[in-house]
Amino acid sequence: MVVVAGLLAAAAARGQHGRDPAAVLEQARARLQAMARNLEKYVCTETINRSYFQRGESTRLDSTDRVRLEVSLAQGRELHSWPGATRFDARDVDALIRNGPVSTGAFGGYLASVFEQPGVTFEYAGEQTVNGRAMFEYRYRVPVEASRFEIKAPTAWRAAAYEGSFQIDPESLELKRLTVRTGELPAGAGFCKASTTLEYERVHIGDSDVVLPRQSELEIVMDESREARNVTTFSKCREYQAESAISFDAPASGESPAARGGGRGRVALPIGLPVALALMEPIDSATAAAGDEIAAKVIKPVRRAASTETLIPAGAIVRGRIRRVEHHLLPSRYFLVAIAFNRVEWQGLVSPFAARSEPDAALVKELDANLALRETGFRFWGVGTFLWRTAKSSTVIPAGFESKWFTLVAGR
């Protein structure tokens, strides 16, 4: 049952706009419920810019990073994949993003909870003027038993109650803004409080006009000394293509070499063979994100040890993804970029590939760089991490940048 508090009195007063706030809410809710279900037809690119702050007498920016995913909705649950992957991964989003704060709900989960779930209470909060237009503002509360807002605490996801407000255009009945504030958090949540503000806009996709989130801003107070801010933007929204799929057990890379063309093959690479690589495209810290696809060219033939047998020819292309793009300001100023490759291609052959590039140990020590991630297992060994000391606000790793790697045992 949906409980509507304070709306009967508001209906009697009606307010300056002359519309009945209770009627506007009910009509808007019906449209928003349909909109939430309609979101399952679409997929958007989600770019998350994260900023980390040190709290004290003054708040100081500690570091920033960026992550890019594709997001869709199925049965009220947000699904994510890496950009360009052929499958959506139905596991938790932090199975893809292994570092830093993550949240779900911005794309469609909040809509499903606030406007579809029983037990939600609403209250009319008055009329606001936004950019010259009258907006009806409402407050709401979602109890824990109706909530789809989940917090990992510490290893299991647990539902949490939340509340907030939203603005409805009484003429178009469109949702313009939604705010979310956490209530009492489950024990072991790892942070004190969180609040989210979502902005919505009308987007033309194909033959339809749909209202989709344009931006979401999440603020998290972790403890007395740390806080974080995630600004998420949505772009490149489109309808599902016929080849899109949902996978409940796909690897986190989301790659399907066979689906990308070329023959599927396998080259058995011994551990420890040196591989020299040159980037094929630049990496610009101002725009690059973890999740972006990346490619490099093999500079020299990769030969079996103590043999002339060529296992990978010069000119072969290795492909993978950026794993981290970070800008650190405290205590030292530097950029960190991590890359992982998972396949190699030449002459129509596509083979699994794994390799590691060791970071500059002296520079790591000098910068007091934090290379640790919330990751374990062999799969996370196959990464190259690169550091650049600079006082500039951005840096570009040029195309042709050369790096030295050594082979690992590749998965299937």
mmCIF file of C-alpha atoms in Angstrom:
data_model
loop_
_atom_site.group_PDB
_atom_site.id
_atom_site.type_symbol
_atom_site.label_atom_id
_atom_site.label_comp_id
_atom_site.label_asym_id
_atom_site.label_seq_id
_atom_site.Cartn_x
_atom_site.Cartn_y
_atom_site.Cartn_z
ATOM 1 C CA MET A 1 0.000 0.000 0.000
ATOM 2 C CA VAL A 2 1.277 3.484 -0.870
ATOM 3 C CA VAL A 3 0.721 5.942 1.980
ATOM 4 C CA VAL A 4 0.195 9.554 0.905
ATOM 5 C CA ALA A 5 0.631 11.896 3.869
ATOM 6 C CA GLY A 6 -0.241 15.571 3.850
ATOM 7 C CA LEU A 7 -1.634 15.504 0.312
ATOM 8 C CA LEU A 8 -5.326 15.862 1.197
ATOM 9 C CA ALA A 9 -4.644 19.181 2.879
ATOM 10 C CA ALA A 10 -2.472 20.165 -0.064
ATOM 11 C CA ALA A 11 -5.287 19.252 -2.422
ATOM 12 C CA ALA A 12 -7.636 21.568 -0.549
ATOM 13 C CA ALA A 13 -5.125 24.397 -0.690
ATOM 14 C CA ARG A 14 -4.081 23.536 -4.250
ATOM 15 C CA GLY A 15 -1.296 26.118 -4.250
ATOM 16 C CA GLN A 16 -0.423 28.888 -6.673
ATOM 17 C CA HIS A 17 -0.305 26.672 -9.752
ATOM 18 C CA GLY A 18 -3.940 25.621 -9.461
ATOM 19 C CA ARG A 19 -3.217 21.916 -9.887
ATOM 20 C CA ASP A 20 -4.051 19.279 -7.297
ATOM 21 C CA PRO A 21 -0.705 18.004 -5.870
ATOM 22 C CA ALA A 22 -2.238 14.630 -4.996
ATOM 23 C CA ALA A 23 -3.576 14.171 -8.529
ATOM 24 C CA VAL A 24 -0.269 15.298 -10.041
ATOM 25 C CA LEU A 25 1.596 12.766 -7.899
ATOM 26 C CA GLU A 26 -0.683 9.878 -8.857
ATOM 27 C CA GLN A 27 -0.534 10.709 -12.564
ATOM 28 C CA ALA A 28 3.238 11.183 -12.426
ATOM 29 C CA ARG A 29 3.688 7.918 -10.493
ATOM 30 C CA ALA A 30 1.826 5.997 -13.178
ATOM 31 C CA ARG A 31 4.078 7.492 -15.839
ATOM 32 C CA LEU A 32 7.230 6.888 -13.791
ATOM 33 C CA GLN A 33 6.305 3.254 -13.198
ATOM 34 C CA ALA A 34 5.928 2.783 -16.945
ATOM 35 C CA MET A 35 9.181 4.668 -17.483
ATOM 36 C CA ALA A 36 11.056 2.402 -15.055
ATOM 37 C CA ARG A 37 9.807 -0.682 -16.891
ATOM 38 C CA ASN A 38 10.592 0.953 -20.239
ATOM 39 C CA LEU A 39 14.229 1.489 -19.193
ATOM 40 C CA GLU A 40 14.810 -2.233 -19.719
ATOM 41 C CA LYS A 41 14.802 -1.492 -23.467
ATOM 42 C CA TYR A 42 17.804 0.829 -23.248
ATOM 43 C CA VAL A 43 21.507 0.778 -22.487
ATOM 44 C CA CYS A 44 23.621 3.823 -21.625
ATOM 45 C CA THR A 45 27.296 4.535 -21.122
ATOM 46 C CA GLU A 46 27.959 5.459 -17.497
ATOM 47 C CA THR A 47 31.074 7.521 -16.696
ATOM 48 C CA ILE A 48 31.911 7.853 -12.998
ATOM 49 C CA ASN A 49 34.312 10.608 -11.918
ATOM 50 C CA ARG A 50 35.325 9.959 -8.307
ATOM 51 C CA SER A 51 37.013 12.441 -5.968
ATOM 52 C CA TYR A 52 38.472 11.543 -2.582
ATOM 53 C CA PHE A 53 38.937 14.109 0.187
ATOM 54 C CA GLN A 54 40.764 14.339 3.493
ATOM 55 C CA ARG A 55 38.621 15.885 6.214
ATOM 56 C CA GLY A 56 39.937 18.029 9.056
ATOM 57 C CA GLU A 57 40.056 21.730 9.806
ATOM 58 C CA SER A 58 39.701 22.101 6.048
ATOM 59 C CA THR A 59 38.702 19.585 3.389
ATOM 60 C CA ARG A 60 41.515 18.799 0.949
ATOM 61 C CA LEU A 61 41.333 16.917 -2.336
ATOM 62 C CA ASP A 62 43.434 13.762 -1.997
ATOM 63 C CA SER A 63 42.971 12.004 -5.351
ATOM 64 C CA THR A 64 40.630 11.414 -8.288
ATOM 65 C CA ASP A 65 39.888 8.539 -10.631
ATOM 66 C CA ARG A 66 37.471 7.634 -13.418
ATOM 67 C CA VAL A 67 35.538 4.488 -14.389
ATOM 68 C CA ARG A 68 33.405 3.786 -17.456
ATOM 69 C CA LEU A 69 30.724 1.097 -17.776
ATOM 70 C CA GLU A 70 27.630 0.323 -19.761
ATOM 71 C CA VAL A 71 24.428 -0.025 -17.744
ATOM 72 C CA SER A 72 20.971 -1.406 -18.328
ATOM 73 C CA LEU A 73 18.044 -2.594 -16.251
ATOM 74 C CA ALA A 74 16.446 -6.046 -15.947
ATOM 75 C CA GLN A 75 13.645 -6.894 -13.505
ATOM 76 C CA GLY A 76 14.395 -3.746 -11.514
ATOM 77 C CA ARG A 77 18.083 -4.645 -11.163
ATOM 78 C CA GLU A 78 20.905 -2.714 -12.768
ATOM 79 C CA LEU A 79 23.252 -4.753 -14.957
ATOM 80 C CA HIS A 80 26.709 -3.609 -15.996
ATOM 81 C CA SER A 81 29.327 -4.441 -18.580
ATOM 82 C CA TRP A 82 32.558 -2.980 -19.839
ATOM 83 C CA PRO A 83 32.105 -0.634 -22.827
ATOM 84 C CA GLY A 84 31.955 -2.542 -26.088
ATOM 85 C CA ALA A 85 31.566 -5.938 -24.431
ATOM 86 C CA THR A 86 28.989 -8.246 -25.976
ATOM 87 C CA ARG A 87 27.427 -9.374 -22.694
ATOM 88 C CA PHE A 88 26.015 -7.790 -19.568
ATOM 89 C CA ASP A 89 27.233 -9.245 -16.293
ATOM 90 C CA ALA A 90 24.506 -9.966 -13.734
ATOM 91 C CA ARG A 91 26.950 -10.165 -10.839
ATOM 92 C CA ASP A 92 27.433 -7.304 -8.374
ATOM 93 C CA VAL A 93 28.889 -4.131 -9.868
ATOM 94 C CA ASP A 94 31.895 -4.355 -7.556
ATOM 95 C CA ALA A 95 32.864 -7.570 -9.356
ATOM 96 C CA LEU A 96 33.787 -5.195 -12.195
ATOM 97 C CA ILE A 97 34.911 -2.160 -10.188
ATOM 98 C CA ARG A 98 37.330 -3.528 -7.613
ATOM 99 C CA ASN A 99 38.498 -0.265 -6.127
ATOM 100 C CA GLY A 100 36.786 2.759 -4.595
ATOM 101 C CA PRO A 101 33.152 3.452 -3.689
ATOM 102 C CA VAL A 102 30.447 2.180 -6.027
ATOM 103 C CA SER A 103 26.677 2.382 -5.897
ATOM 104 C CA THR A 104 23.700 1.260 -7.913
ATOM 105 C CA GLY A 105 20.243 2.691 -8.435
ATOM 106 C CA ALA A 106 20.993 5.851 -10.390
ATOM 107 C CA PHE A 107 20.007 4.438 -13.784
ATOM 108 C CA GLY A 108 16.659 2.967 -12.779
ATOM 109 C CA GLY A 109 16.797 1.198 -9.435
ATOM 110 C CA TYR A 110 15.665 4.233 -7.436
ATOM 111 C CA LEU A 111 12.686 4.758 -9.746
ATOM 112 C CA ALA A 112 11.565 1.178 -9.193
ATOM 113 C CA SER A 113 11.918 1.481 -5.408
ATOM 114 C CA VAL A 114 10.383 4.913 -4.904
ATOM 115 C CA PHE A 115 7.499 4.783 -7.349
ATOM 116 C CA GLU A 116 6.625 1.077 -7.631
ATOM 117 C CA GLN A 117 7.257 -0.522 -4.250
ATOM 118 C CA PRO A 118 4.448 -0.697 -1.642
ATOM 119 C CA GLY A 119 5.036 0.852 1.763
ATOM 120 C CA VAL A 120 6.572 4.091 0.451
ATOM 121 C CA THR A 121 5.169 7.251 2.071
ATOM 122 C CA PHE A 122 4.835 10.600 0.269
ATOM 123 C CA GLU A 123 4.284 14.166 1.475
ATOM 124 C CA TYR A 124 3.709 17.309 -0.568
ATOM 125 C CA ALA A 125 6.440 19.856 0.260
ATOM 126 C CA GLY A 126 5.265 22.869 -1.725
ATOM 127 C CA GLU A 127 5.905 24.607 -4.999
ATOM 128 C CA GLN A 128 9.375 25.588 -6.216
ATOM 129 C CA THR A 129 10.494 27.697 -9.171
ATOM 130 C CA VAL A 130 13.350 26.145 -11.154
ATOM 131 C CA ASN A 131 14.703 27.938 -14.230
ATOM 132 C CA GLY A 132 11.505 29.957 -14.432
ATOM 133 C CA ARG A 133 9.190 26.922 -14.280
ATOM 134 C CA ALA A 134 6.933 25.910 -11.416
ATOM 135 C CA MET A 135 7.764 22.518 -9.890
ATOM 136 C CA PHE A 136 5.855 20.497 -7.324
ATOM 137 C CA GLU A 137 8.192 19.106 -4.680
ATOM 138 C CA TYR A 138 7.433 15.984 -2.669
ATOM 139 C CA ARG A 139 9.183 14.204 0.171
ATOM 140 C CA TYR A 140 9.235 10.429 0.437
ATOM 141 C CA ARG A 141 10.494 7.659 2.695
ATOM 142 C CA VAL A 142 11.346 4.083 1.684
ATOM 143 C CA PRO A 143 11.432 1.644 4.640
ATOM 144 C CA VAL A 144 14.008 -1.113 4.678
ATOM 145 C CA GLU A 145 11.439 -3.784 3.779
ATOM 146 C CA ALA A 146 10.599 -1.927 0.535
ATOM 147 C CA SER A 147 14.135 -0.827 -0.301
ATOM 148 C CA ARG A 148 16.193 -1.934 -3.280
ATOM 149 C CA PHE A 149 19.034 0.305 -2.103
ATOM 150 C CA GLU A 150 21.787 -2.038 -0.963
ATOM 151 C CA ILE A 151 25.020 -1.431 0.913
ATOM 152 C CA LYS A 152 27.874 -3.904 1.178
ATOM 153 C CA ALA A 153 28.490 -4.480 4.885
ATOM 154 C CA PRO A 154 31.156 -5.760 5.027
ATOM 155 C CA THR A 155 31.002 -8.567 2.438
ATOM 156 C CA ALA A 156 27.249 -9.160 2.026
ATOM 157 C CA TRP A 157 24.850 -6.731 0.369
ATOM 158 C CA ARG A 158 22.140 -5.540 2.785
ATOM 159 C CA ALA A 159 19.075 -3.387 2.134
ATOM 160 C CA ALA A 160 18.958 0.024 3.806
ATOM 161 C CA ALA A 161 16.106 2.455 4.365
ATOM 162 C CA TYR A 162 16.347 5.835 2.677
ATOM 163 C CA GLU A 163 14.408 9.034 2.139
ATOM 164 C CA GLY A 164 14.567 12.157 0.044
ATOM 165 C CA SER A 165 12.610 14.427 -2.245
ATOM 166 C CA PHE A 166 11.716 14.796 -5.908
ATOM 167 C CA GLN A 167 10.428 17.502 -8.226
ATOM 168 C CA ILE A 168 7.642 17.005 -10.762
ATOM 169 C CA ASP A 169 6.714 19.403 -13.556
ATOM 170 C CA PRO A 170 2.920 19.670 -13.025
ATOM 171 C CA GLU A 171 2.323 20.446 -16.702
ATOM 172 C CA SER A 172 4.372 17.684 -18.351
ATOM 173 C CA LEU A 173 4.278 15.316 -15.319
ATOM 174 C CA GLU A 174 7.981 14.678 -15.911
ATOM 175 C CA LEU A 175 10.465 13.945 -13.140
ATOM 176 C CA LYS A 176 13.205 16.586 -13.044
ATOM 177 C CA ARG A 177 15.189 15.857 -9.886
ATOM 178 C CA LEU A 178 15.381 13.099 -7.281
ATOM 179 C CA THR A 179 17.409 13.184 -4.063
ATOM 180 C CA VAL A 180 18.264 10.168 -1.928
ATOM 181 C CA ARG A 181 19.589 10.193 1.659
ATOM 182 C CA THR A 182 20.475 7.098 3.614
ATOM 183 C CA GLY A 183 18.745 6.385 6.891
ATOM 184 C CA GLU A 184 20.130 4.052 9.537
ATOM 185 C CA LEU A 185 22.923 2.017 7.966
ATOM 186 C CA PRO A 186 23.599 -1.675 8.599
ATOM 187 C CA ALA A 187 26.485 -2.524 10.917
ATOM 188 C CA GLY A 188 29.817 -2.722 9.124
ATOM 189 C CA ALA A 189 28.682 -0.521 6.233
ATOM 190 C CA GLY A 190 32.106 1.101 5.976
ATOM 191 C CA PHE A 191 30.761 4.668 5.832
ATOM 192 C CA CYS A 192 28.651 7.004 7.948
ATOM 193 C CA LYS A 193 26.166 8.475 5.489
ATOM 194 C CA ALA A 194 25.499 8.943 1.791
ATOM 195 C CA SER A 195 23.343 11.252 -0.291
ATOM 196 C CA THR A 196 22.582 11.232 -4.013
ATOM 197 C CA THR A 197 21.112 13.852 -6.338
ATOM 198 C CA LEU A 198 19.875 12.790 -9.779
ATOM 199 C CA GLU A 199 18.987 15.099 -12.668
ATOM 200 C CA TYR A 200 16.685 13.866 -15.451
ATOM 201 C CA GLU A 201 16.165 14.984 -19.038
ATOM 202 C CA ARG A 202 14.157 13.995 -22.096
ATOM 203 C CA VAL A 203 16.231 12.085 -24.678
ATOM 204 C CA HIS A 204 15.237 11.153 -28.241
ATOM 205 C CA ILE A 205 16.225 7.549 -29.038
ATOM 206 C CA GLY A 206 15.124 6.019 -32.309
ATOM 207 C CA ASP A 207 11.464 6.915 -32.755
ATOM 208 C CA SER A 208 10.806 7.549 -29.064
ATOM 209 C CA ASP A 209 11.288 10.296 -26.500
ATOM 210 C CA VAL A 210 12.237 8.937 -23.079
ATOM 211 C CA VAL A 211 13.197 10.540 -19.774
ATOM 212 C CA LEU A 212 16.590 9.271 -18.644
ATOM 213 C CA PRO A 213 19.044 10.273 -15.930
ATOM 214 C CA ARG A 214 21.528 12.854 -17.183
ATOM 215 C CA GLN A 215 23.743 13.042 -14.115
ATOM 216 C CA SER A 216 23.962 11.602 -10.623
ATOM 217 C CA GLU A 217 26.064 13.017 -7.784
ATOM 218 C CA LEU A 218 26.818 10.775 -4.806
ATOM 219 C CA GLU A 219 28.446 12.137 -1.642
ATOM 220 C CA ILE A 220 29.775 9.660 0.918
ATOM 221 C CA VAL A 221 31.146 10.394 4.384
ATOM 222 C CA MET A 222 33.379 7.425 5.139
ATOM 223 C CA ASP A 223 34.553 8.482 8.600
ATOM 224 C CA GLU A 224 35.780 11.561 10.455
ATOM 225 C CA SER A 225 38.817 11.880 8.184
ATOM 226 C CA ARG A 226 37.620 10.810 4.724
ATOM 227 C CA GLU A 227 34.831 11.526 2.278
ATOM 228 C CA ALA A 228 34.229 10.871 -1.412
ATOM 229 C CA ARG A 229 32.155 12.332 -4.223
ATOM 230 C CA ASN A 230 31.059 10.398 -7.313
ATOM 231 C CA VAL A 231 29.704 12.350 -10.288
ATOM 232 C CA THR A 232 28.114 9.961 -12.782
ATOM 233 C CA THR A 233 27.058 11.058 -16.251
ATOM 234 C CA PHE A 234 25.017 9.030 -18.731
ATOM 235 C CA SER A 235 25.600 9.259 -22.475
ATOM 236 C CA LYS A 236 25.275 7.300 -25.732
ATOM 237 C CA CYS A 237 21.892 5.934 -24.658
ATOM 238 C CA ARG A 238 20.416 3.557 -27.204
ATOM 239 C CA GLU A 239 18.059 0.643 -27.611
ATOM 240 C CA TYR A 240 19.349 -2.881 -27.146
ATOM 241 C CA GLN A 241 20.766 -4.399 -30.293
ATOM 242 C CA ALA A 242 19.815 -7.917 -31.302
ATOM 243 C CA GLU A 243 23.233 -9.261 -30.390
ATOM 244 C CA SER A 244 23.124 -7.915 -26.838
ATOM 245 C CA ALA A 245 22.901 -10.588 -24.172
ATOM 246 C CA ILE A 246 22.727 -10.997 -20.418
ATOM 247 C CA SER A 247 25.224 -13.364 -18.845
ATOM 248 C CA PHE A 248 25.082 -14.621 -15.268
ATOM 249 C CA ASP A 249 28.539 -16.203 -15.319
ATOM 250 C CA ALA A 250 30.593 -14.286 -17.903
ATOM 251 C CA PRO A 251 34.180 -13.368 -17.018
ATOM 252 C CA ALA A 252 34.583 -9.875 -15.660
ATOM 253 C CA SER A 253 36.344 -8.740 -18.823
ATOM 254 C CA GLY A 254 33.149 -9.364 -20.757
ATOM 255 C CA GLU A 255 35.191 -10.284 -23.806
ATOM 256 C CA SER A 256 34.164 -12.735 -26.456
ATOM 257 C CA PRO A 257 37.041 -13.074 -28.912
ATOM 258 C CA ALA A 258 35.112 -15.263 -31.302
ATOM 259 C CA ALA A 259 32.310 -12.720 -31.434
ATOM 260 C CA ARG A 260 34.774 -10.028 -32.442
ATOM 261 C CA GLY A 261 35.707 -11.748 -35.646
ATOM 262 C CA GLY A 262 38.742 -13.731 -36.660
ATOM 263 C CA GLY A 263 39.514 -17.351 -35.948
ATOM 264 C CA ARG A 264 39.643 -18.554 -32.392
ATOM 265 C CA GLY A 265 42.944 -20.191 -31.602
ATOM 266 C CA ARG A 266 45.397 -20.723 -28.807
ATOM 267 C CA VAL A 267 49.111 -20.147 -28.592
ATOM 268 C CA ALA A 268 50.693 -21.870 -25.589
ATOM 269 C CA LEU A 269 52.974 -19.222 -24.093
ATOM 270 C CA PRO A 270 55.463 -20.236 -21.399
ATOM 271 C CA ILE A 271 55.677 -18.049 -18.324
ATOM 272 C CA GLY A 272 58.339 -15.359 -18.293
ATOM 273 C CA LEU A 273 58.922 -14.618 -21.989
ATOM 274 C CA PRO A 274 59.780 -10.938 -22.552
ATOM 275 C CA VAL A 275 57.312 -8.926 -24.650
ATOM 276 C CA ALA A 276 57.965 -5.362 -25.832
ATOM 277 C CA LEU A 277 54.789 -3.396 -26.561
ATOM 278 C CA ALA A 278 54.007 0.031 -28.046
ATOM 279 C CA LEU A 279 50.662 1.747 -27.462
ATOM 280 C CA MET A 280 48.624 2.242 -30.618
ATOM 281 C CA GLU A 281 46.582 5.190 -29.267
ATOM 282 C CA PRO A 282 47.384 7.847 -26.660
ATOM 283 C CA ILE A 283 45.926 7.720 -23.153
ATOM 284 C CA ASP A 284 44.728 11.163 -22.040
ATOM 285 C CA SER A 285 44.200 11.346 -18.281
ATOM 286 C CA ALA A 286 41.575 14.062 -18.797
ATOM 287 C CA THR A 287 39.227 11.677 -20.629
ATOM 288 C CA ALA A 288 40.465 8.078 -20.238
ATOM 289 C CA ALA A 289 38.734 5.773 -17.774
ATOM 290 C CA ALA A 290 39.073 2.333 -16.288
ATOM 291 C CA GLY A 291 37.107 0.074 -18.605
ATOM 292 C CA ASP A 292 38.207 1.728 -21.856
ATOM 293 C CA GLU A 293 39.513 -0.622 -24.514
ATOM 294 C CA ILE A 294 43.195 -0.391 -25.380
ATOM 295 C CA ALA A 295 45.557 -1.928 -27.916
ATOM 296 C CA ALA A 296 49.318 -2.206 -28.302
ATOM 297 C CA LYS A 297 51.613 -3.546 -31.005
ATOM 298 C CA VAL A 298 54.239 -6.213 -30.393
ATOM 299 C CA ILE A 299 57.577 -4.561 -31.253
ATOM 300 C CA LYS A 300 59.813 -7.633 -31.477
ATOM 301 C CA PRO A 301 59.049 -11.298 -32.169
ATOM 302 C CA VAL A 302 58.301 -13.277 -29.017
ATOM 303 C CA ARG A 303 60.389 -16.445 -29.201
ATOM 304 C CA ARG A 304 60.546 -19.544 -27.077
ATOM 305 C CA ALA A 305 63.523 -19.473 -24.687
ATOM 306 C CA ALA A 306 66.753 -20.874 -26.168
ATOM 307 C CA SER A 307 64.989 -21.331 -29.504
ATOM 308 C CA THR A 308 64.386 -19.537 -32.785
ATOM 309 C CA GLU A 309 60.707 -20.561 -32.772
ATOM 310 C CA THR A 310 58.502 -17.481 -33.035
ATOM 311 C CA LEU A 311 55.402 -17.717 -30.867
ATOM 312 C CA ILE A 312 54.104 -14.185 -31.514
ATOM 313 C CA PRO A 313 55.380 -12.229 -34.527
ATOM 314 C CA ALA A 314 56.347 -8.573 -34.488
ATOM 315 C CA GLY A 315 53.368 -6.474 -35.501
ATOM 316 C CA ALA A 316 50.818 -8.640 -33.680
ATOM 317 C CA ILE A 317 48.200 -6.671 -31.734
ATOM 318 C CA VAL A 318 47.416 -7.261 -28.069
ATOM 319 C CA ARG A 319 44.097 -5.957 -26.769
ATOM 320 C CA GLY A 320 42.664 -5.362 -23.338
ATOM 321 C CA ARG A 321 41.375 -2.611 -21.087
ATOM 322 C CA ILE A 322 42.571 0.197 -18.892
ATOM 323 C CA ARG A 323 42.217 -0.932 -15.275
ATOM 324 C CA ARG A 324 42.989 2.291 -13.397
ATOM 325 C CA VAL A 325 43.311 6.000 -14.211
ATOM 326 C CA GLU A 326 44.168 7.957 -11.062
ATOM 327 C CA HIS A 327 45.470 11.422 -10.196
ATOM 328 C CA HIS A 328 47.054 11.650 -6.744
ATOM 329 C CA LEU A 329 47.732 14.966 -5.030
ATOM 330 C CA LEU A 330 48.608 14.021 -1.435
ATOM 331 C CA PRO A 331 51.233 13.505 -0.195
ATOM 332 C CA SER A 332 52.897 13.459 -3.658
ATOM 333 C CA ARG A 333 51.492 14.580 -7.006
ATOM 334 C CA TYR A 334 51.488 11.851 -9.638
ATOM 335 C CA PHE A 335 49.368 9.961 -12.150
ATOM 336 C CA LEU A 336 48.809 6.208 -12.068
ATOM 337 C CA VAL A 337 47.621 4.231 -15.097
ATOM 338 C CA ALA A 338 47.154 0.455 -15.007
ATOM 339 C CA ILE A 339 46.571 -1.688 -18.106
ATOM 340 C CA ALA A 340 45.635 -5.346 -18.580
ATOM 341 C CA PHE A 341 45.682 -7.314 -21.850
ATOM 342 C CA ASN A 342 43.700 -10.486 -22.468
ATOM 343 C CA ARG A 343 44.134 -11.455 -26.125
ATOM 344 C CA VAL A 344 46.574 -11.257 -29.019
ATOM 345 C CA GLU A 345 45.686 -11.107 -32.720
ATOM 346 C CA TRP A 346 47.587 -11.621 -35.952
ATOM 347 C CA GLN A 347 46.754 -12.944 -39.415
ATOM 348 C CA GLY A 348 43.155 -13.677 -38.407
ATOM 349 C CA LEU A 349 44.147 -15.638 -35.299
ATOM 350 C CA VAL A 350 42.824 -14.617 -31.867
ATOM 351 C CA SER A 351 44.499 -16.202 -28.847
ATOM 352 C CA PRO A 352 44.257 -15.619 -25.076
ATOM 353 C CA PHE A 353 47.118 -13.511 -23.761
ATOM 354 C CA ALA A 354 48.250 -12.513 -20.280
ATOM 355 C CA ALA A 355 51.307 -10.554 -19.229
ATOM 356 C CA ARG A 356 52.654 -8.368 -16.455
ATOM 357 C CA SER A 357 54.744 -5.213 -16.436
ATOM 358 C CA GLU A 358 56.496 -4.446 -13.168
ATOM 359 C CA PRO A 359 56.199 -0.872 -11.863
ATOM 360 C CA ASP A 360 59.307 1.213 -11.251
ATOM 361 C CA ALA A 361 60.082 0.148 -7.671
ATOM 362 C CA ALA A 362 62.250 3.198 -6.930
ATOM 363 C CA LEU A 363 59.536 5.579 -8.150
ATOM 364 C CA VAL A 364 56.873 3.714 -6.178
ATOM 365 C CA LYS A 365 58.937 4.194 -3.015
ATOM 366 C CA GLU A 366 59.771 7.810 -3.813
ATOM 367 C CA LEU A 367 56.123 8.732 -4.382
ATOM 368 C CA ASP A 368 54.837 6.501 -1.587
ATOM 369 C CA ALA A 369 52.415 5.267 -4.242
ATOM 370 C CA ASN A 370 49.536 3.028 -3.255
ATOM 371 C CA LEU A 371 49.422 0.146 -5.733
ATOM 372 C CA ALA A 372 47.228 -2.085 -3.593
ATOM 373 C CA LEU A 373 43.730 -2.945 -4.753
ATOM 374 C CA ARG A 374 40.873 -4.785 -3.087
ATOM 375 C CA GLU A 375 41.727 -7.747 -5.311
ATOM 376 C CA THR A 376 43.161 -11.199 -4.895
ATOM 377 C CA GLY A 377 43.884 -14.096 -7.197
ATOM 378 C CA PHE A 378 46.031 -14.825 -10.199
ATOM 379 C CA ARG A 379 43.829 -12.893 -12.637
ATOM 380 C CA PHE A 380 44.804 -9.600 -11.019
ATOM 381 C CA TRP A 381 48.508 -10.340 -11.427
ATOM 382 C CA GLY A 382 48.314 -9.718 -15.174
ATOM 383 C CA VAL A 383 48.487 -5.921 -15.000
ATOM 384 C CA GLY A 384 51.014 -3.262 -15.927
ATOM 385 C CA THR A 385 51.091 -0.241 -13.609
ATOM 386 C CA PHE A 386 52.795 2.991 -14.704
ATOM 387 C CA LEU A 387 53.527 6.138 -12.688
ATOM 388 C CA TRP A 388 54.292 9.711 -13.761
ATOM 389 C CA ARG A 389 55.373 12.437 -11.347
ATOM 390 C CA THR A 390 53.984 15.806 -12.475
ATOM 391 C CA ALA A 391 52.458 18.948 -10.990
ATOM 392 C CA LYS A 392 50.219 19.351 -14.046
ATOM 393 C CA SER A 393 46.473 18.777 -13.825
ATOM 394 C CA SER A 394 46.557 16.207 -16.641
ATOM 395 C CA THR A 395 48.986 14.111 -18.629
ATOM 396 C CA VAL A 396 49.000 12.233 -21.925
ATOM 397 C CA ILE A 397 50.743 8.928 -22.523
ATOM 398 C CA PRO A 398 51.596 9.224 -26.218
ATOM 399 C CA ALA A 399 50.880 6.701 -28.922
ATOM 400 C CA GLY A 400 54.035 4.660 -29.413
ATOM 401 C CA PHE A 401 54.849 4.608 -25.687
ATOM 402 C CA GLU A 402 56.958 1.477 -25.175
ATOM 403 C CA SER A 403 56.837 -0.830 -22.181
ATOM 404 C CA LYS A 404 58.363 -4.163 -21.203
ATOM 405 C CA TRP A 405 56.189 -7.097 -20.127
ATOM 406 C CA PHE A 406 56.635 -10.794 -19.387
ATOM 407 C CA THR A 407 54.132 -13.497 -20.263
ATOM 408 C CA LEU A 408 51.861 -15.307 -17.821
ATOM 409 C CA VAL A 409 49.645 -18.343 -18.231
ATOM 410 C CA ALA A 410 46.563 -17.132 -20.108
ATOM 411 C CA GLY A 411 43.049 -18.238 -19.303
ATOM 412 C CA ARG A 412 40.720 -19.787 -21.797
#
